[in-house]
CSV table of C-alpha atoms in Angstrom, one decimal:
chain,number,residue,atom,x,y,z
R,1,MET,CA,133.5,158.9,29.3
R,2,TRP,CA,136.9,160.0,30.7
R,3,LEU,CA,137.0,163.2,32.6
R,4,MET,CA,139.6,165.8,31.9
R,5,LEU,CA,141.6,167.2,34.8
R,6,ASP,CA,140.2,170.7,34.4
R,7,GLU,CA,136.7,169.4,34.4
R,8,ILE,CA,137.3,167.6,37.7
R,9,ILE,CA,138.8,170.8,39.2
R,10,LYS,CA,135.8,172.9,38.1
R,11,ASN,CA,133.2,170.3,39.1
R,12,PRO,CA,134.4,167.9,41.8
R,13,SER,CA,130.9,166.5,42.2
R,14,SER,CA,131.5,164.8,38.8
R,15,MET,CA,133.8,162.4,40.7
R,16,ILE,CA,130.9,161.0,42.8
R,17,LYS,CA,130.1,158.2,40.4
R,18,TYR,CA,133.8,157.2,40.1
R,19,LYS,CA,134.1,157.1,43.9
R,20,PHE,CA,131.0,155.0,44.1
R,21,ILE,CA,132.3,152.5,41.6
R,22,MET,CA,135.7,152.3,43.4
R,23,ARG,CA,133.9,151.7,46.8
R,24,VAL,CA,131.8,149.0,45.3
R,25,ILE,CA,134.9,147.3,43.8
R,26,GLY,CA,136.6,147.8,47.1
R,27,ALA,CA,133.7,146.2,49.0
R,28,TYR,CA,133.9,143.2,46.6
R,29,GLY,CA,137.6,142.8,47.4
R,30,LEU,CA,136.9,142.9,51.1
R,31,ILE,CA,134.1,140.4,50.8
R,32,GLN,CA,136.3,138.1,48.6
R,33,VAL,CA,139.0,138.0,51.3
R,34,PHE,CA,136.5,137.4,54.1
R,35,ALA,CA,134.9,134.6,52.1
R,36,GLN,CA,138.2,132.9,51.6
R,37,ASP,CA,139.1,133.4,55.2
R,38,ILE,CA,136.0,131.5,56.4
R,39,GLY,CA,136.6,128.7,53.9
R,40,ILE,CA,134.3,129.6,51.0
R,41,PRO,CA,136.2,128.7,47.8
R,42,SER,CA,136.3,131.0,44.8
R,43,GLY,CA,134.8,130.1,41.5
R,44,CYS,CA,137.2,129.0,38.8
R,45,ASP,CA,136.5,131.9,36.4
R,46,GLN,CA,136.5,134.3,39.4
R,47,ALA,CA,140.0,133.1,40.5
R,48,ARG,CA,141.3,133.3,36.9
R,49,PHE,CA,139.9,136.8,36.5
R,50,MET,CA,141.4,138.0,39.9
R,51,HIS,CA,144.9,136.7,38.9
R,52,LYS,CA,145.1,139.3,36.0
R,53,ILE,CA,147.5,142.0,37.1
R,54,TYR,CA,145.4,144.8,35.8
R,55,VAL,CA,142.4,143.5,37.7
R,56,GLN,CA,144.6,143.3,40.8
R,57,ILE,CA,145.7,146.9,40.5
R,58,ILE,CA,142.1,148.1,40.2
R,59,VAL,CA,140.8,145.9,43.1
R,60,PHE,CA,143.7,146.6,45.4
R,61,THR,CA,143.5,150.4,44.8
R,62,SER,CA,139.7,150.3,45.2
R,63,VAL,CA,139.9,148.4,48.5
R,64,ALA,CA,142.5,150.9,49.8
R,65,PHE,CA,140.3,153.7,48.5
R,66,ALA,CA,137.3,152.3,50.4
R,67,VAL,CA,139.3,152.6,53.6
R,68,THR,CA,141.3,155.8,53.0
R,69,ASP,CA,139.0,157.8,50.7
R,70,ASP,CA,142.2,159.1,49.2
R,71,PHE,CA,142.9,157.9,45.6
R,72,LEU,CA,146.6,158.9,45.6
R,73,GLN,CA,147.4,157.1,48.9
R,74,SER,CA,145.5,154.1,47.6
R,75,PHE,CA,147.3,154.0,44.3
R,76,LEU,CA,150.7,154.5,45.8
R,77,GLY,CA,150.0,151.8,48.4
R,78,THR,CA,149.1,149.4,45.5
R,79,MET,CA,152.3,150.4,43.6
R,80,LEU,CA,154.4,149.8,46.8
R,81,TYR,CA,152.9,146.3,47.0
R,82,PHE,CA,153.8,145.4,43.4
R,83,PHE,CA,157.3,147.0,43.8
R,84,LEU,CA,158.0,144.8,46.9
R,85,LYS,CA,156.6,141.7,45.2
R,86,TYR,CA,158.1,142.0,41.7
R,87,THR,CA,161.2,144.1,42.1
R,88,LEU,CA,162.5,143.7,45.7
R,89,SER,CA,161.5,140.0,45.9
R,90,SER,CA,162.2,139.3,42.2
R,91,ASN,CA,158.8,137.7,42.0
R,92,VAL,CA,159.9,134.8,44.2
R,93,THR,CA,156.9,134.0,46.3
R,94,ASN,CA,155.9,131.7,49.1
R,95,ASP,CA,154.0,128.5,48.3
R,96,VAL,CA,151.3,129.3,50.7
R,97,CYS,CA,149.4,132.5,51.7
R,98,PHE,CA,150.2,132.3,55.4
R,99,PRO,CA,153.7,131.0,55.7
R,100,THR,CA,155.4,130.0,58.9
R,101,LYS,CA,158.7,131.5,59.9
R,102,ILE,CA,160.5,128.4,58.6
R,103,GLN,CA,158.7,128.7,55.2
R,104,ILE,CA,159.6,132.4,55.1
R,105,ASP,CA,163.3,131.7,55.8
R,106,LYS,CA,163.4,129.0,53.1
R,107,CYS,CA,161.5,131.0,50.5
R,108,GLY,CA,163.5,131.3,47.3
R,109,ASP,CA,166.2,128.7,48.4
R,110,ASP,CA,165.1,126.2,45.8
R,111,GLN,CA,165.1,128.8,43.0
R,112,SER,CA,168.0,128.8,40.6
């Protein structure tokens, strides 16, 4: 199932199916965000599934890959996102997805 690096180098066409899968997952991620933006709520199990960090890493990387067609850039962008969220921000998050400037300024003030 898993490809070895030397196999990929010898036969880059073997990556076509993996690129296809990443683009499909990436398309799902874009559709999910669009659906939320126009007010279509997510299913309960769907939301629980998407909140697993490993699923987020795969979906975020796949969405970026669908746009950049470069796995390394996509993966590094995903890692940058998680670094900023969990390390730089110490996992202190806003209460809403689209905070106002006042909410951004107050973010983390009530944390002890």
